[in-house]
Every structure is written in structure tokens, then in C-alpha cells.
mmCIF file of C-alpha atoms and ligand atoms in Angstrom:
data_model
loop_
_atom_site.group_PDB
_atom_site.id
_atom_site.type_symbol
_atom_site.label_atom_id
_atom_site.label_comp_id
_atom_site.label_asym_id
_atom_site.label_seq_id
_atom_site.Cartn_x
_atom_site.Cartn_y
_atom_site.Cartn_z
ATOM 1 C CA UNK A 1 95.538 78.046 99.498
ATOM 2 C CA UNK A 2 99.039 76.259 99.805
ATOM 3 C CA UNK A 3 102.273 77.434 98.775
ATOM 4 C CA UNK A 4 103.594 75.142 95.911
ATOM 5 C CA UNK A 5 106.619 75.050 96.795
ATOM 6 C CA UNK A 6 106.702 73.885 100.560
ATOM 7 C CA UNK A 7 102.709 72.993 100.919
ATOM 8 C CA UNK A 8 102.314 76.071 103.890
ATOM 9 C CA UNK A 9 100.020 78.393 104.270
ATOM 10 C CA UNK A 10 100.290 80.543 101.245
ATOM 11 C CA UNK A 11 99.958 84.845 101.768
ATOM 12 C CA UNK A 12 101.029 85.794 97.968
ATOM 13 C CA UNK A 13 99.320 84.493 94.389
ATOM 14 C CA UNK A 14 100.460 85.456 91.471
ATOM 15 C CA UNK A 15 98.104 84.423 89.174
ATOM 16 C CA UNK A 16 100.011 84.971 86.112
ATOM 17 C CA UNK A 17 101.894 82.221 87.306
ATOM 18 C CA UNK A 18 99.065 80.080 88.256
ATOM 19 C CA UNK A 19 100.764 79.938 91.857
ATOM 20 C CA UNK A 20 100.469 80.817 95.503
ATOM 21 C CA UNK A 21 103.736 80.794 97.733
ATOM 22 C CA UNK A 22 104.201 81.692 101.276
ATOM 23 C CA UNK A 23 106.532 84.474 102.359
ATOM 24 C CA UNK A 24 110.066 82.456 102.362
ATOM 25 C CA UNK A 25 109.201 80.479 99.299
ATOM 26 C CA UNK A 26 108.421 84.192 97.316
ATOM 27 C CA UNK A 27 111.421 85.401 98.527
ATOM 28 C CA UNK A 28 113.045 82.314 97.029
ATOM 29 C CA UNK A 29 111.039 82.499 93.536
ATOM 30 C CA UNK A 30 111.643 86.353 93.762
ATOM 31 C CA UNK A 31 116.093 86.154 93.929
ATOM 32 C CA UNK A 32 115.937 83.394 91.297
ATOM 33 C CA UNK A 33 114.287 85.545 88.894
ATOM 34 C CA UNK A 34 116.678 88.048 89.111
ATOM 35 C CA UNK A 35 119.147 85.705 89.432
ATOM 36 C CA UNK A 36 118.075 83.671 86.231
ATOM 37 C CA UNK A 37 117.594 87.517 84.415
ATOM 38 C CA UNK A 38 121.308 88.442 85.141
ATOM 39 C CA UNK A 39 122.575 85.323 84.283
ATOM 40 C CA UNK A 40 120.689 84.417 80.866
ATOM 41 C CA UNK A 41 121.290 88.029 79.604
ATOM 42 C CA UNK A 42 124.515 88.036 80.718
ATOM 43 C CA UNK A 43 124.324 91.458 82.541
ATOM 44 C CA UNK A 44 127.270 91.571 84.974
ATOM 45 C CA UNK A 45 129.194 88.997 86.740
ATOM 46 C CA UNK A 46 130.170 88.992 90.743
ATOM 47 C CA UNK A 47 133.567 90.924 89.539
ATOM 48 C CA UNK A 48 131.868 93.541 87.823
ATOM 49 C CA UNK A 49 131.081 97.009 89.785
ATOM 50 C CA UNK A 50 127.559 97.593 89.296
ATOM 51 C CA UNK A 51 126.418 101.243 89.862
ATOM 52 C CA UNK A 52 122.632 100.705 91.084
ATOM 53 C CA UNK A 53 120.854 103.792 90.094
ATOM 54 C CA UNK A 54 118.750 104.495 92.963
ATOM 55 C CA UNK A 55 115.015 106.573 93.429
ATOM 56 C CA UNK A 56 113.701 105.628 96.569
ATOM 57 C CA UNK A 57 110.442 104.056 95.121
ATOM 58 C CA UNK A 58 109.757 99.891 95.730
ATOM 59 C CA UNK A 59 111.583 99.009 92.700
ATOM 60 C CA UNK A 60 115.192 100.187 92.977
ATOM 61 C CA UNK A 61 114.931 99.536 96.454
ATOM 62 C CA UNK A 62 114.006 96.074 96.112
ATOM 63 C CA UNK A 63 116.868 95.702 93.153
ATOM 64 C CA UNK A 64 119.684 97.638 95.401
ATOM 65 C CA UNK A 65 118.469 95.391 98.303
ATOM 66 C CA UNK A 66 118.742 92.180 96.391
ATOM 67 C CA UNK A 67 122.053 93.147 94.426
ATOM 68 C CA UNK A 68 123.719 93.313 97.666
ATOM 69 C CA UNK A 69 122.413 90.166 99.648
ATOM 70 C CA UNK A 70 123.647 88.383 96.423
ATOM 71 C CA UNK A 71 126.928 89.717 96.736
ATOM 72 C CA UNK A 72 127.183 91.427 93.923
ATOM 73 C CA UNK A 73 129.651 94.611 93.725
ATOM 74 C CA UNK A 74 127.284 97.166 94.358
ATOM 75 C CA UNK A 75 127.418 100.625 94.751
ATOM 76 C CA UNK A 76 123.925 102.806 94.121
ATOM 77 C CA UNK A 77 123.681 106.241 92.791
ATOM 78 C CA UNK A 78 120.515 108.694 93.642
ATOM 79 C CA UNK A 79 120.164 112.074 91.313
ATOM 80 C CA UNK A 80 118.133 114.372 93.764
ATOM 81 C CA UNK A 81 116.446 116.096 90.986
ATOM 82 C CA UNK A 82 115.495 119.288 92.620
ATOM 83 C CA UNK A 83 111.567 118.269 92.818
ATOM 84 C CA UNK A 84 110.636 119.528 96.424
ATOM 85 C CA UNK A 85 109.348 118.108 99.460
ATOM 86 C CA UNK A 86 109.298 114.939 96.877
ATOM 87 C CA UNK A 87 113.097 114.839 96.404
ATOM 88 C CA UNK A 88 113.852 115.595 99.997
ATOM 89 C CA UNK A 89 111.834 112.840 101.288
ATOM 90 C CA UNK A 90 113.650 110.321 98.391
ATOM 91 C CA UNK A 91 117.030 110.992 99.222
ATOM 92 C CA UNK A 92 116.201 110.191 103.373
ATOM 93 C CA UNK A 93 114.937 107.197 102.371
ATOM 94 C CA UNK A 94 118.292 105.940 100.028
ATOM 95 C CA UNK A 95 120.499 107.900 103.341
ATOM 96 C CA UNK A 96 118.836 105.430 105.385
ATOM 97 C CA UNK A 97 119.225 102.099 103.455
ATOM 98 C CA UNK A 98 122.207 103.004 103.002
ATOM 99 C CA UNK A 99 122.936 103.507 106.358
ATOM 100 C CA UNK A 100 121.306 100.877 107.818
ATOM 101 C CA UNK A 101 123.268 98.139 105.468
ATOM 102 C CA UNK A 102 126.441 100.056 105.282
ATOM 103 C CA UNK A 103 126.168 100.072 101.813
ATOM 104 C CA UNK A 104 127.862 102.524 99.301
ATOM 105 C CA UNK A 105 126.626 105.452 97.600
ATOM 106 C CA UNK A 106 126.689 108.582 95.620
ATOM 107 C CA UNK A 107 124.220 111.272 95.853
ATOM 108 C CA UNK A 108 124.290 114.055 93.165
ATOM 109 C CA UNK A 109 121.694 116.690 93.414
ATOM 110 C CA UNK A 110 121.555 118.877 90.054
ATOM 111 C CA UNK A 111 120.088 122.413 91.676
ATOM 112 C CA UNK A 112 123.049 122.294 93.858
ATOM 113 C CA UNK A 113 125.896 120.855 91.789
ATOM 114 C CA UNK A 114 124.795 121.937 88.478
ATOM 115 C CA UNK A 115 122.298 125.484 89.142
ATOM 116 C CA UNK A 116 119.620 123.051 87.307
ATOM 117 C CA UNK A 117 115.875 123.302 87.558
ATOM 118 C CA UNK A 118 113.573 120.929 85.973
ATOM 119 C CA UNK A 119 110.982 122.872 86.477
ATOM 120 C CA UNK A 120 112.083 126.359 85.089
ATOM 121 C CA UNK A 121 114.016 124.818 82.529
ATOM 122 C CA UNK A 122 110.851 123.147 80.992
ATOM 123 C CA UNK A 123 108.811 125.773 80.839
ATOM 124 C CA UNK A 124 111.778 128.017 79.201
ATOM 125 C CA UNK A 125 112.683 125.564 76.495
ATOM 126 C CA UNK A 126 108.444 124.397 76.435
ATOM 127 C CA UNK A 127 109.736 120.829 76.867
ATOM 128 C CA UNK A 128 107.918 118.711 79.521
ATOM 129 C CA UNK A 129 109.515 118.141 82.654
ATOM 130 C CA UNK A 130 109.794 114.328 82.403
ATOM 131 C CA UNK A 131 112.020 115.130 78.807
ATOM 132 C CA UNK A 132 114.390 117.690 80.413
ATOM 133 C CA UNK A 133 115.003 115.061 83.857
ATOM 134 C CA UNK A 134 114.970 112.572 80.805
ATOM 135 C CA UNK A 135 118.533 114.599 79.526
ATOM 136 C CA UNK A 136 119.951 115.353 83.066
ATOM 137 C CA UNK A 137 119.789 111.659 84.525
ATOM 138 C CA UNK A 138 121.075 109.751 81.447
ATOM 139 C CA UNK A 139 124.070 112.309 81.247
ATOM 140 C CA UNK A 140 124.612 111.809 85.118
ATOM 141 C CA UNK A 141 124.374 108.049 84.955
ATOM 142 C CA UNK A 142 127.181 108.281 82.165
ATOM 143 C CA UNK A 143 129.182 110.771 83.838
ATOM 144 C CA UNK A 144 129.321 108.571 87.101
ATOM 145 C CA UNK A 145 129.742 105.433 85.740
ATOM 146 C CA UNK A 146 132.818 107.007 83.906
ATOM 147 C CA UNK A 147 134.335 109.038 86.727
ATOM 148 C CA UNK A 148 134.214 105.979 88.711
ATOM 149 C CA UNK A 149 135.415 103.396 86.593
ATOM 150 C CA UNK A 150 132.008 101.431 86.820
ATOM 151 C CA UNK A 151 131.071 98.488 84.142
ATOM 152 C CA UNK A 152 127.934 98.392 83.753
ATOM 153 C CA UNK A 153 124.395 100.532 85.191
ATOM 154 C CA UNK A 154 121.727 98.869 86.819
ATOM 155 C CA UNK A 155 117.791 100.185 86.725
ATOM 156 C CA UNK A 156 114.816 99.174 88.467
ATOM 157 C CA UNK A 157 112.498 98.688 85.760
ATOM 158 C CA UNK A 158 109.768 96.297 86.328
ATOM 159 C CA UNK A 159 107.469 94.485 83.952
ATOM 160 C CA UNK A 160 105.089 96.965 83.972
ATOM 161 C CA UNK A 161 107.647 99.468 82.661
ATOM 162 C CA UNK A 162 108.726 97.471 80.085
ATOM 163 C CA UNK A 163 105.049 96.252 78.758
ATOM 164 C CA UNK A 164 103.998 100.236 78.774
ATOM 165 C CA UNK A 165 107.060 101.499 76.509
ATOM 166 C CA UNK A 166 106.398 98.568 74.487
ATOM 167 C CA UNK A 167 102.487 99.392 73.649
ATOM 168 C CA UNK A 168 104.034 102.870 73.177
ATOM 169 C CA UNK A 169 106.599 102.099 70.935
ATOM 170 C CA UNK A 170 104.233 100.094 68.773
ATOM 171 C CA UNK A 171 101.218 102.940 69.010
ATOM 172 C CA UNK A 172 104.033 105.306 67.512
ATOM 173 C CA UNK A 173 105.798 102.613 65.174
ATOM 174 C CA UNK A 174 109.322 103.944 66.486
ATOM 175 C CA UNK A 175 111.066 101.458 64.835
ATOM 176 C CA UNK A 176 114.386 102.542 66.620
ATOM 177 C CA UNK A 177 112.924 101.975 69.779
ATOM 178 C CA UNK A 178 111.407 98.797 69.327
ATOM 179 C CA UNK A 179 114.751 97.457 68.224
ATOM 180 C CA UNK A 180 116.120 98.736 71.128
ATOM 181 C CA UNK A 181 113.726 97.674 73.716
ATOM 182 C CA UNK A 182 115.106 94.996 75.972
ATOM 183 C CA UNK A 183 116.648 94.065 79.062
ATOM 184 C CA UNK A 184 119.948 94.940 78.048
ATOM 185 C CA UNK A 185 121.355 98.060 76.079
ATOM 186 C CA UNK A 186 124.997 97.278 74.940
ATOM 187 C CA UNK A 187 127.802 99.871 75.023
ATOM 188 C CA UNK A 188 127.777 101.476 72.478
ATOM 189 C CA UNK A 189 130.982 103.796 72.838
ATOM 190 C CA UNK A 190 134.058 103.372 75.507
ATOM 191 C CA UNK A 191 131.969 106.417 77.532
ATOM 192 C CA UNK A 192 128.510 104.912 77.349
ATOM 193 C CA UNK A 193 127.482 101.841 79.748
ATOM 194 C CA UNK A 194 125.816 98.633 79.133
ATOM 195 C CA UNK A 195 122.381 99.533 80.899
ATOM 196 C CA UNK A 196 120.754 96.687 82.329
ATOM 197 C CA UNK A 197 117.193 96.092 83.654
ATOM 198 C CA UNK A 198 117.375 92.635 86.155
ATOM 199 C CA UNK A 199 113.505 93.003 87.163
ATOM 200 C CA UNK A 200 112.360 92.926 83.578
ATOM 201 C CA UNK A 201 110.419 89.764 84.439
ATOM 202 C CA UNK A 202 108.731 90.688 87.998
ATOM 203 C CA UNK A 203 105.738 93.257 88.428
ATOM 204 C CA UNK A 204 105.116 96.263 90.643
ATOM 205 C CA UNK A 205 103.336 94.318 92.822
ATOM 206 C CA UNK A 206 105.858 91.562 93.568
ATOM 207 C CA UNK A 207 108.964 94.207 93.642
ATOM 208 C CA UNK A 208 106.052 95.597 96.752
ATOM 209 C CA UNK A 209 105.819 92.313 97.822
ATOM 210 C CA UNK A 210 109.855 92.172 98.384
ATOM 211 C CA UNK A 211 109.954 94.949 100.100
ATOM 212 C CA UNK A 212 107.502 94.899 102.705
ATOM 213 C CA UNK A 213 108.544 91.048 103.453
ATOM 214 C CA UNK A 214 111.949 92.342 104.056
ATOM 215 C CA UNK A 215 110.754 95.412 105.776
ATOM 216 C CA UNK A 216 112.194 97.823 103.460
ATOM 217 C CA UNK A 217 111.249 101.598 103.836
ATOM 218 C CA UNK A 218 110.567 102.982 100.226
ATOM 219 C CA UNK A 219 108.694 106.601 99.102
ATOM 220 C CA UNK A 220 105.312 105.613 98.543
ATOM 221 C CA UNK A 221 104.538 108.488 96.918
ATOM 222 C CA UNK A 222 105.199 108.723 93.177
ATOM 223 C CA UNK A 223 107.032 112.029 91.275
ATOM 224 C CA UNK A 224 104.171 114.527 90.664
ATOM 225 C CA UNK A 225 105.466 115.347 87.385
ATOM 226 C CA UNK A 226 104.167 111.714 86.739
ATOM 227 C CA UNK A 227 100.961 112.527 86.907
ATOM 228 C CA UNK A 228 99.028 112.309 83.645
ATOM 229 C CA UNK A 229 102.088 111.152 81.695
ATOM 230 C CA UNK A 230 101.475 108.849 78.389
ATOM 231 C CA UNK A 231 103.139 105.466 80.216
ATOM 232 C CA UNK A 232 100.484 105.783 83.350
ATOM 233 C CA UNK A 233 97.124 105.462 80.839
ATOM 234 C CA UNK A 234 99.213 102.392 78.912
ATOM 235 C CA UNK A 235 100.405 100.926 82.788
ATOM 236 C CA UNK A 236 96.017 101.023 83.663
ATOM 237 C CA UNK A 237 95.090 99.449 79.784
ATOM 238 C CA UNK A 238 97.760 96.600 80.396
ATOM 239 C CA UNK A 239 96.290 96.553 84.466
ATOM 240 C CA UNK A 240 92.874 95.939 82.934
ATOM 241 C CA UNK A 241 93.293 93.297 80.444
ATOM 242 C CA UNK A 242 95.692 91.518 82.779
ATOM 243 C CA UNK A 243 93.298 91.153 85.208
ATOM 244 C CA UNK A 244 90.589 89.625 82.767
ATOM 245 C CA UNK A 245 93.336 87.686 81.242
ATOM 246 C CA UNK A 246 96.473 86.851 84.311
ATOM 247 C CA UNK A 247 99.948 87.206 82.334
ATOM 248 C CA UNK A 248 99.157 89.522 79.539
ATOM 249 C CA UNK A 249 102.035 91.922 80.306
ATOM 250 C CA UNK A 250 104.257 88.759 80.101
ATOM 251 C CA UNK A 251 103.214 87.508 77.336
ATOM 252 C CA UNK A 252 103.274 90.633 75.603
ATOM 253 C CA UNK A 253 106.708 91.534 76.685
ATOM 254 C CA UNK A 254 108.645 88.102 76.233
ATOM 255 C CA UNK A 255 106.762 87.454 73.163
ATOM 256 C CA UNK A 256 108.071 90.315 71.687
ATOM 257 C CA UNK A 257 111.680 90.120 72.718
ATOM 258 C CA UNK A 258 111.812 86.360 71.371
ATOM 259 C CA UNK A 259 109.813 86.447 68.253
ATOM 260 C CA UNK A 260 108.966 90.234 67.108
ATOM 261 C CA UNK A 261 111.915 92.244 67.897
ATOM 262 C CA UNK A 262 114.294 91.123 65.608
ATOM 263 C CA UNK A 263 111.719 91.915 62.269
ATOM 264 C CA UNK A 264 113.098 95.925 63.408
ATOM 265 C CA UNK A 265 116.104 97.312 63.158
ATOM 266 C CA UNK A 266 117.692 100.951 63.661
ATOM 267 C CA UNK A 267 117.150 103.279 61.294
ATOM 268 C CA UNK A 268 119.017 106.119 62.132
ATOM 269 C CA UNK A 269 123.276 105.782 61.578
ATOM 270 C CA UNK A 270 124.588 107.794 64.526
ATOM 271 C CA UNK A 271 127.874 109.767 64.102
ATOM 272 C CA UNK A 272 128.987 109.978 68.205
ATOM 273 C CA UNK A 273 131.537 112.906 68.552
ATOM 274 C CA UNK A 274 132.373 114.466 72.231
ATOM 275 C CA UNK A 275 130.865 117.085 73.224
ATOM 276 C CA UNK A 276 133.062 120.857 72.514
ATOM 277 C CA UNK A 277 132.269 121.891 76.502
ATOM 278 C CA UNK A 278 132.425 118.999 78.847
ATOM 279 C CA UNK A 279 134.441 116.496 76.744
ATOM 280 C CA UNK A 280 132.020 114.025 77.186
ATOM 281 C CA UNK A 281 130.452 111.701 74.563
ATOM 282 C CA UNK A 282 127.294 113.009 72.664
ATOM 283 C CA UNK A 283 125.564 113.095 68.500
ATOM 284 C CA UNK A 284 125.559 116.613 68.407
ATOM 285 C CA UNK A 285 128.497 119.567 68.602
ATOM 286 C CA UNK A 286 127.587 120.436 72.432
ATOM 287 C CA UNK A 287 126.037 117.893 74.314
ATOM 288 C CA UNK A 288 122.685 118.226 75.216
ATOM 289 C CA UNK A 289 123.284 118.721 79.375
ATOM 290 C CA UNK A 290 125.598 121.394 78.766
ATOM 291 C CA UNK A 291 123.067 123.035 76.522
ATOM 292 C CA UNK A 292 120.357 122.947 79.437
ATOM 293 C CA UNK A 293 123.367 124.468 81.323
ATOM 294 C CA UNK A 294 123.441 127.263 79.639
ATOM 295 C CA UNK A 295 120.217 127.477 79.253
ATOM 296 C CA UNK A 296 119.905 127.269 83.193
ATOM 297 C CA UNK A 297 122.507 129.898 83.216
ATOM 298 C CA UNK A 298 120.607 132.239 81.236
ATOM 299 C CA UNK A 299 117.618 132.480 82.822
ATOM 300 C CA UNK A 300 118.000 132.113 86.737
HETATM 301 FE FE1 SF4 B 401 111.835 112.742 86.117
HETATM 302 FE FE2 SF4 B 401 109.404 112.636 84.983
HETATM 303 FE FE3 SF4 B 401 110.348 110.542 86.333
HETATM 304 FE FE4 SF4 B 401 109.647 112.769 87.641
HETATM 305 S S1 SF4 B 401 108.279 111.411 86.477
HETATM 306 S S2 SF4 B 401 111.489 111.550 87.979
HETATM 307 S S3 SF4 B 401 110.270 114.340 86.173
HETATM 308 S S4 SF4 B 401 111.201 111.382 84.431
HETATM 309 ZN ZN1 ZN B 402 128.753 118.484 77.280
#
């Protein structure tokens, strides 16, 4: 097969797409997607400082990677969340890129900084694990952006993440979600971030392709709190019919955000008030990371 673009031997299809490219011709198609995402969402301009939160995994590598060749003002963040040999292996992996490229970035780890133990924690409060990092990161990602003077928070999320919460939301009818769901979440108060998704539009499998093509070391390995988690059976549904049927997910997702999302709207009104122990902004009297603090404190 040929790559369309410059008629070489092709070594990627994406059959979504209907098209084959060879490596420097996907690496081409790959920045102007992101490009073309930033820009016709209007996520953040080259002035704007970006803070690039940061796992380890293919997908925040690739975006951190691409971010920066772009010259866009960078600088990633990595939350080493206290999860083992798993954690450890993350945060050597976002040392090194970071290294390597002489890039910026900010580690926090929560056992150390903050006494905080996913693990403990959800089996005190009977929450799972996944809801109590849930609490912990978005707080952090605030707290950062904020100390920092950051504009605006960049994720990873892929098409695949964004076509699973979507068959989710719509399973559960959360209406609030659904009108939500998107590649961009505005501020909503001067201590909450616009949180922005620029790889809404490419899959796993071409933010893998990215990476290996520019020989990018990532943790293969995914968080084993993952395991068995609602969004993994709606990821291998969507996998399924997209193979039978190439650009389901897209369809799905794109469809949605041009034609369906606008029939739902919020239904909760929320009051946002700061939070009586750190200051910071939150819906309830204490927010609810300084709650899991005290939790923390109570039983370690
Ligand atoms: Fe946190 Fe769950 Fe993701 Fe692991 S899988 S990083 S516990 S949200
Ligand atoms: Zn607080």
C-alpha cells in the first residue's frame, strides 16, 4: 500500500480514515490534528502557559512531546499518586523526558507531600480507588495551575477516552455530564482552569504510533487500579464495533458534540464558596481534599 500523501511505501493505515501514510507523512497528519484541535476550539495560544498534566503512559507523552516541538509554552505536571512499583516506574519515565529535552516540570507526590494513600483511604471511606485519585488530582491540577499563574491545563485524552465516557454518560442519562462532555471545559471561577483535551480526535493507537516513530519511552503498563473499571468494558464494546465498522468512535463522538449535545443542559445550579481550611475554591463548606486529609490523618 502507498502513502497518500507522498505515494511511498506506506507502514501505518488508519482505516477510519480510509488511508495509509508512511512514517513522515503520519507524523505530519498526526501535528495537524492537534494543531487543527487547538486552534478550532480555541484552547490556548503560543502566549499562553500551558501546564501539561503528565502520567507517563503513550498519550500524555505523545501530547507533552508535541506541545513542545510546536513551541508552545509548556511546562508538564506528574502527581505520583503513591501506587507502588507502578508510580515509581511513571515518574522515571516523565524524569527522563524531561531530562532528555530539557523541558520543565513539577512533580508532586501526595504520600509524601500530603500523608495521602489511595489505597487506605478507599477502603476507609468504601469509595473506589479510581474516585478518591479522582478528588486528589483535580484538586492538585487546580492548586498548581493557581500557584503558578498557569492559563489553562492540558490532558491527554484520546478518542477512545472520550467515546467511552460518552456511552457512559448516555447508559446513565447524566444529563450534567453529557452537557459537559467536550474538548474544552471553560473556567468556571477565577481559581478553576479551562481544561483542555488536544487529542480528542486521534486514537490510542495513533498517540502509540507517535511515540514509537519518535522513539519516545512511555510506561507500558497501565494503573492496576484500572483493572476491571466501567470505561475498560465500554473502551472493548466501542474496539469491537469499530473494527466491523472503521470510524465508529468518531462518528459517535463528533456526532454528538455537533448535533446532540446541545438538546442537554446542566441541571444542577452550583453555589462555589472557598473552602474554610485551605482557602481554595470548592461547592461544599470544606473542600473535598482537605476532607480526605483529615480523613488520612485519622487513620494512619
Ligand atoms: Fe487513579 Fe484510577 Fe487512573 Fe489509577 S486508574 S490513576 S487510581 S483514576
Ligand atoms: Zn480545602
Amino acid at each position: 500500500m502507498k502513502c497518500i500523501r507522498c505515494k511511498k511505501k506506506a507502514v501505518i493505515t488508519l482505516k477510519r480514515h480510509n488511508a495509509a501514510f508512511c512514517a513522515e507523512c503520519f507524523l505530519h497528519y498526526y501535528r495537524n490534528q492537534v494543531l487543527k484541535n487547538i486552534q478550532k476550539n480555541k484552547m490556548f495560544k503560543k502566549d499562553d502557559r500551558v501546564l501539561v498534566v503528565v502520567s507517563g503512559g503513550k498519550d500524555s507523552m505523545a501530547l507533552w512531546d508535541v506541545l513542545a516541538k510546536e513551541g508552545y509554552n509548556v511546562v508538564a505536571m506528574y502527581i505520583n499518586l503513591g501506587i507502588g512499583e507502578y508510580s515509581n516506574r511513571s515518574q522515571k519515565v516523565v524524569e527522563n523526558f524531561a531530562k532528555k529535552n530539557n523541558l520543565p516540570l513539577i512533580v508532586k507526590n501526595i504520600k509524601e507531600e500530603f500523608g495521602l494513600d489511595i489505597y487506605k483511604l478507599s477502603k476507609t471511606l468504601k469509595r473506589s480507588p479510581c474516585s478518591v485519585c479522582g478528588t486528589i488530582k483535580r484538586y492538585l491540577f487546580n492548586k498548581v495551575a493557581y500557584d503558578n499563574g498557569f492559563s489553562v491545563i492540558a490532558t491527554g485524552h484520546n478518542l477512545d477516552d472520550e467515546a467511552a465516557t460518552l456511552l457512559g454518560n448516555i447508559l446513565n442519562w447524566g444529563e450534567s455530564y453529557l452537557a459537559r462532555q467536550g474538548p474544552v471545559l471553560p473556567q468556571t471561577h477565577p481559581e478553576t482552569y479551562k481544561k483542555v483535551k488536544p487529542l480528542y480526535t486521534l486514537t490510542e493507537k495513533e498517540n502509540m504510533y507517535y511515540v514509537l516513530l519518535n522513539k519516545i519511552e512511555f510506561l507500558h503498563e497501565e494503573c492496576p487500579y484500572s483493572v476491571g473499571a466501567r470505561s475498560i468494558l465500554y473502551k472493548e464494546l466501542l474496539n469491537e464495533l469499530e473494527e466491523k465498522s472503521p470510524g465508529t468512535k468518531q462518528r459517535f463522538l463528533i456526532g454528538f458534540l455537533e448535533n446532540g449535545k446541545k438538546h442537554f443542559k446542566e441541571v444542577e445550579n452550583i453555589e462555589l464558596k472557598e473552602c474554610k481550611t485551605c482557602g481554595h475554591v470548592t461547592t461544599t463548606e470544606e473542600c473535598s481534599f482537605c476532607r480526605l486529609t483529615k480523613v488520612s490523618n485519622t487513620v494512619s
